[in-house]
């Protein structure tokens, strides 16, 4: 279990306590990966690192995706968000180009949990956007922590990465934890009528790097909360 890290300037700082398990093969529809479970010793959350067995090209930083757990999108294929489609897109790129996807448990609904996410859906169906719904429930707009994720990346030797994300806040949080993002690789997937308002809110109110094809996806229902 890690208790400290050593940044580039040599000064020691407390590390986030995580422990790891064995490395195993993980054959998938996207090809074969290697997988390793990690436990956040502070919260008890169990995370999963899914890595390409092939290294990136010489001189190219590995791709890394910090994927927040989303049961509705990842498992049930919900169109209220783009989470499941981003997951598939990231796995394909990582298998092809080399890198790691960290599947972060406990991040459901940007950290508010599954039951509260469904409550937020109800408010969205009453007219609130994804940010307003959380606020109406007295919950944070984004309550996720990336301390464990940064520690896991550090222990895996992934301190200079290409980050698969549309969210600049992830880059800022990782930088604060000593992980250098050399490039942001966007993971925008085609928007849908069902998630367009959700994505527009993320772009306009949460500074996500999205272009959005409004013509191809006119809003018909209220979006997801993740």
Tab-separated table of C-alpha atoms in Angstrom:
chain	number	residue	atom	x	y	z
A	1	UNK	CA	0.000	0.000	0.000
A	2	UNK	CA	1.371	3.398	-0.979
A	3	UNK	CA	1.781	6.015	1.707
A	4	UNK	CA	3.837	8.631	-0.152
A	5	UNK	CA	4.834	9.784	-3.613
A	6	UNK	CA	7.910	11.617	-4.858
A	7	UNK	CA	7.183	14.419	-7.335
A	8	UNK	CA	9.732	15.668	-9.873
A	9	UNK	CA	11.159	18.303	-7.494
A	10	UNK	CA	12.093	15.577	-5.001
A	11	UNK	CA	9.800	16.780	-2.199
A	12	UNK	CA	7.736	14.053	-0.579
A	13	UNK	CA	4.004	14.415	-0.113
A	14	UNK	CA	1.411	12.044	1.287
A	15	UNK	CA	0.093	9.589	-1.269
A	16	UNK	CA	-3.418	8.214	-1.535
A	17	UNK	CA	-3.561	4.676	-0.100
A	18	UNK	CA	-4.383	2.081	-2.764
A	19	UNK	CA	-3.641	-1.615	-3.082
A	20	UNK	CA	-3.516	-3.748	-6.201
A	21	UNK	CA	-4.297	-7.343	-7.147
A	22	UNK	CA	-2.905	-9.755	-9.739
A	23	UNK	CA	-2.664	-8.948	-13.439
A	24	UNK	CA	-4.859	-11.200	-15.612
A	25	UNK	CA	-5.850	-11.539	-19.263
A	26	UNK	CA	-9.185	-10.033	-20.261
A	27	UNK	CA	-10.443	-11.104	-23.707
A	28	UNK	CA	-13.177	-8.754	-24.971
A	29	UNK	CA	-15.098	-7.783	-28.081
A	30	UNK	CA	-12.448	-5.087	-28.608
A	31	UNK	CA	-9.538	-7.541	-28.414
A	32	UNK	CA	-7.474	-8.915	-25.573
A	33	UNK	CA	-6.527	-6.659	-22.680
A	34	UNK	CA	-4.828	-7.154	-19.354
A	35	UNK	CA	-6.727	-6.217	-16.228
A	36	UNK	CA	-5.832	-5.399	-12.637
A	37	UNK	CA	-8.132	-4.493	-9.752
A	38	UNK	CA	-7.237	-1.698	-7.357
A	39	UNK	CA	-8.802	-0.854	-4.001
A	40	UNK	CA	-9.045	2.655	-2.602
A	41	UNK	CA	-8.181	2.006	1.041
A	42	UNK	CA	-9.854	5.229	2.192
A	43	UNK	CA	-13.256	4.649	0.596
A	44	UNK	CA	-13.259	0.907	-0.111
A	45	UNK	CA	-14.095	1.563	-3.777
A	46	UNK	CA	-12.844	-1.111	-6.157
A	47	UNK	CA	-11.469	0.210	-9.446
A	48	UNK	CA	-10.310	-1.677	-12.529
A	49	UNK	CA	-7.375	-0.928	-14.811
A	50	UNK	CA	-7.866	-2.347	-18.309
A	51	UNK	CA	-4.718	-2.042	-20.416
A	52	UNK	CA	-3.606	-2.856	-23.920
A	53	UNK	CA	-0.958	-5.619	-23.927
A	54	UNK	CA	0.873	-3.682	-26.645
A	55	UNK	CA	2.883	-0.570	-25.730
A	56	UNK	CA	2.334	2.713	-27.576
A	57	UNK	CA	4.596	3.655	-30.473
A	58	UNK	CA	8.113	4.769	-29.494
A	59	UNK	CA	8.125	8.330	-28.198
A	60	UNK	CA	4.324	8.464	-27.901
A	61	UNK	CA	2.701	8.857	-24.481
A	62	UNK	CA	0.126	6.181	-23.591
A	63	UNK	CA	-3.565	6.883	-23.893
A	64	UNK	CA	-5.432	6.977	-20.568
A	65	UNK	CA	-9.166	7.117	-20.017
A	66	UNK	CA	-10.584	7.825	-16.553
A	67	UNK	CA	-14.051	6.372	-17.012
A	68	UNK	CA	-16.581	7.104	-14.308
A	69	UNK	CA	-18.945	4.239	-13.542
A	70	UNK	CA	-22.334	4.690	-15.210
A	71	UNK	CA	-24.630	1.710	-14.786
A	72	UNK	CA	-27.386	3.093	-16.997
A	73	UNK	CA	-25.080	3.959	-19.877
A	74	UNK	CA	-22.337	1.340	-19.611
A	75	UNK	CA	-24.536	-1.687	-18.882
A	76	UNK	CA	-28.008	-0.831	-20.183
A	77	UNK	CA	-26.922	1.318	-23.124
A	78	UNK	CA	-28.987	4.335	-22.033
A	79	UNK	CA	-29.226	7.114	-24.616
A	80	UNK	CA	-29.746	9.716	-21.901
A	81	UNK	CA	-25.962	10.064	-21.728
A	82	UNK	CA	-22.972	9.256	-23.942
A	83	UNK	CA	-21.089	7.222	-21.313
A	84	UNK	CA	-21.468	3.751	-22.792
A	85	UNK	CA	-20.510	4.957	-26.252
A	86	UNK	CA	-17.481	6.809	-24.904
A	87	UNK	CA	-16.442	3.632	-23.057
A	88	UNK	CA	-16.564	1.588	-26.260
A	89	UNK	CA	-14.753	4.282	-28.235
A	90	UNK	CA	-11.975	4.560	-25.637
A	91	UNK	CA	-11.440	0.801	-25.403
A	92	UNK	CA	-11.065	0.569	-29.159
A	93	UNK	CA	-8.469	3.349	-29.283
A	94	UNK	CA	-6.537	2.007	-26.312
A	95	UNK	CA	-6.375	-1.493	-27.767
A	96	UNK	CA	-5.112	-0.054	-31.050
A	97	UNK	CA	-2.684	2.586	-29.795
A	98	UNK	CA	-1.634	1.386	-26.335
A	99	UNK	CA	-2.624	2.646	-22.921
A	100	UNK	CA	-4.998	2.085	-20.019
A	101	UNK	CA	-8.629	2.646	-19.110
A	102	UNK	CA	-9.321	3.121	-15.407
A	103	UNK	CA	-12.907	2.173	-14.627
A	104	UNK	CA	-13.686	4.221	-11.527
A	105	UNK	CA	-16.346	2.786	-9.224
A	106	UNK	CA	-18.243	5.086	-6.894
A	107	UNK	CA	-18.471	7.806	-9.559
A	108	UNK	CA	-22.077	7.096	-10.524
A	109	UNK	CA	-23.945	10.289	-11.416
A	110	UNK	CA	-20.745	12.363	-11.122
A	111	UNK	CA	-20.374	11.073	-7.596
A	112	UNK	CA	-23.937	11.357	-6.226
A	113	UNK	CA	-24.786	7.648	-6.509
A	114	UNK	CA	-27.304	5.631	-8.499
A	115	UNK	CA	-30.437	6.381	-6.453
A	116	UNK	CA	-29.760	10.109	-6.476
A	117	UNK	CA	-29.021	9.993	-10.191
A	118	UNK	CA	-32.468	8.525	-10.803
A	119	UNK	CA	-33.958	11.252	-8.594
A	120	UNK	CA	-32.106	13.782	-10.739
A	121	UNK	CA	-33.569	12.166	-13.871
A	122	UNK	CA	-37.016	12.826	-12.462
A	123	UNK	CA	-36.189	16.500	-12.003
A	124	UNK	CA	-34.760	16.660	-15.522
A	125	UNK	CA	-38.023	15.280	-16.848
A	126	UNK	CA	-39.723	18.150	-14.997
A	127	UNK	CA	-37.587	20.663	-16.927
A	128	UNK	CA	-34.322	21.112	-15.011
A	129	UNK	CA	-30.969	20.549	-16.695
A	130	UNK	CA	-28.344	18.162	-15.305
A	131	UNK	CA	-26.642	20.873	-13.229
A	132	UNK	CA	-29.886	22.335	-11.861
A	133	UNK	CA	-31.210	18.885	-10.949
A	134	UNK	CA	-28.236	18.198	-8.675
A	135	UNK	CA	-28.564	21.630	-7.114
A	136	UNK	CA	-32.287	21.078	-6.467
A	137	UNK	CA	-31.356	17.907	-4.568
A	138	UNK	CA	-28.752	19.786	-2.529
A	139	UNK	CA	-25.979	17.717	-4.093
A	140	UNK	CA	-22.693	18.735	-5.738
A	141	UNK	CA	-22.712	19.265	-9.485
A	142	UNK	CA	-19.592	17.108	-9.660
A	143	UNK	CA	-18.593	15.280	-6.487
A	144	UNK	CA	-15.994	12.959	-7.996
A	145	UNK	CA	-12.492	12.557	-6.574
A	146	UNK	CA	-9.511	11.596	-8.710
A	147	UNK	CA	-6.976	11.098	-5.904
A	148	UNK	CA	-7.079	7.313	-6.142
A	149	UNK	CA	-6.980	7.438	-9.936
A	150	UNK	CA	-3.859	9.614	-9.908
A	151	UNK	CA	-2.203	7.305	-7.393
A	152	UNK	CA	-3.001	4.230	-9.481
A	153	UNK	CA	-1.597	5.880	-12.606
A	154	UNK	CA	1.550	6.810	-10.708
A	155	UNK	CA	2.032	3.266	-9.452
A	156	UNK	CA	1.519	1.941	-12.975
A	157	UNK	CA	4.229	4.296	-14.219
A	158	UNK	CA	1.744	6.404	-16.193
A	159	UNK	CA	2.913	9.887	-15.227
A	160	UNK	CA	3.012	11.395	-18.739
A	161	UNK	CA	-0.157	10.561	-20.634
A	162	UNK	CA	-2.512	11.449	-23.451
A	163	UNK	CA	-5.852	11.863	-21.713
A	164	UNK	CA	-8.951	10.512	-23.459
A	165	UNK	CA	-11.550	13.027	-22.314
A	166	UNK	CA	-13.679	16.023	-23.241
A	167	UNK	CA	-13.424	17.382	-19.688
A	168	UNK	CA	-10.573	19.861	-18.974
A	169	UNK	CA	-11.233	19.540	-15.241
A	170	UNK	CA	-9.799	16.013	-15.325
A	171	UNK	CA	-6.570	17.372	-16.789
A	172	UNK	CA	-6.367	20.020	-14.070
A	173	UNK	CA	-7.069	17.525	-11.271
A	174	UNK	CA	-4.427	15.084	-12.556
A	175	UNK	CA	-1.866	17.867	-12.910
A	176	UNK	CA	-2.411	18.809	-9.274
A	177	UNK	CA	-1.711	15.175	-8.346
A	178	UNK	CA	1.513	14.985	-10.343
A	179	UNK	CA	0.277	13.332	-13.553
A	180	UNK	CA	1.300	15.326	-16.625
A	181	UNK	CA	-1.214	15.379	-19.461
A	182	UNK	CA	0.785	15.980	-22.640
A	183	UNK	CA	-2.307	15.955	-24.849
A	184	UNK	CA	-6.081	15.916	-24.547
A	185	UNK	CA	-7.591	13.410	-26.978
A	186	UNK	CA	-11.281	14.136	-27.346
A	187	UNK	CA	-13.806	11.330	-27.012
A	188	UNK	CA	-16.831	13.041	-28.502
A	189	UNK	CA	-19.250	10.527	-29.987
A	190	UNK	CA	-22.274	11.430	-32.127
A	191	UNK	CA	-24.972	13.122	-30.076
A	192	UNK	CA	-28.539	11.882	-29.999
A	193	UNK	CA	-31.889	13.569	-29.593
A	194	UNK	CA	-32.133	11.956	-26.159
A	195	UNK	CA	-28.851	13.400	-24.841
A	196	UNK	CA	-28.371	16.655	-26.757
A	197	UNK	CA	-29.567	18.963	-23.961
A	198	UNK	CA	-27.384	17.090	-21.477
A	199	UNK	CA	-24.343	17.535	-23.717
A	200	UNK	CA	-25.177	21.183	-24.368
A	201	UNK	CA	-25.268	21.747	-20.604
A	202	UNK	CA	-21.889	20.073	-20.181
A	203	UNK	CA	-20.451	22.283	-22.921
A	204	UNK	CA	-21.985	25.558	-21.774
A	205	UNK	CA	-21.931	25.170	-17.982
A	206	UNK	CA	-19.105	22.691	-17.348
A	207	UNK	CA	-16.657	23.736	-20.110
A	208	UNK	CA	-16.539	20.356	-21.820
A	209	UNK	CA	-14.780	20.365	-25.191
A	210	UNK	CA	-17.698	19.450	-27.429
A	211	UNK	CA	-18.743	20.563	-30.891
A	212	UNK	CA	-22.218	18.932	-31.055
A	213	UNK	CA	-24.144	18.315	-34.244
A	214	UNK	CA	-27.412	20.005	-33.373
A	215	UNK	CA	-28.881	19.437	-36.809
A	216	UNK	CA	-28.339	15.666	-36.547
A	217	UNK	CA	-29.861	15.373	-33.081
A	218	UNK	CA	-32.768	17.606	-32.211
A	219	UNK	CA	-33.753	17.338	-28.512
A	220	UNK	CA	-36.852	15.297	-27.737
A	221	UNK	CA	-36.303	14.176	-24.136
A	222	UNK	CA	-34.300	15.301	-21.169
A	223	UNK	CA	-30.759	13.957	-20.755
A	224	UNK	CA	-28.763	11.893	-18.330
A	225	UNK	CA	-27.005	13.035	-15.170
A	226	UNK	CA	-23.434	11.817	-15.297
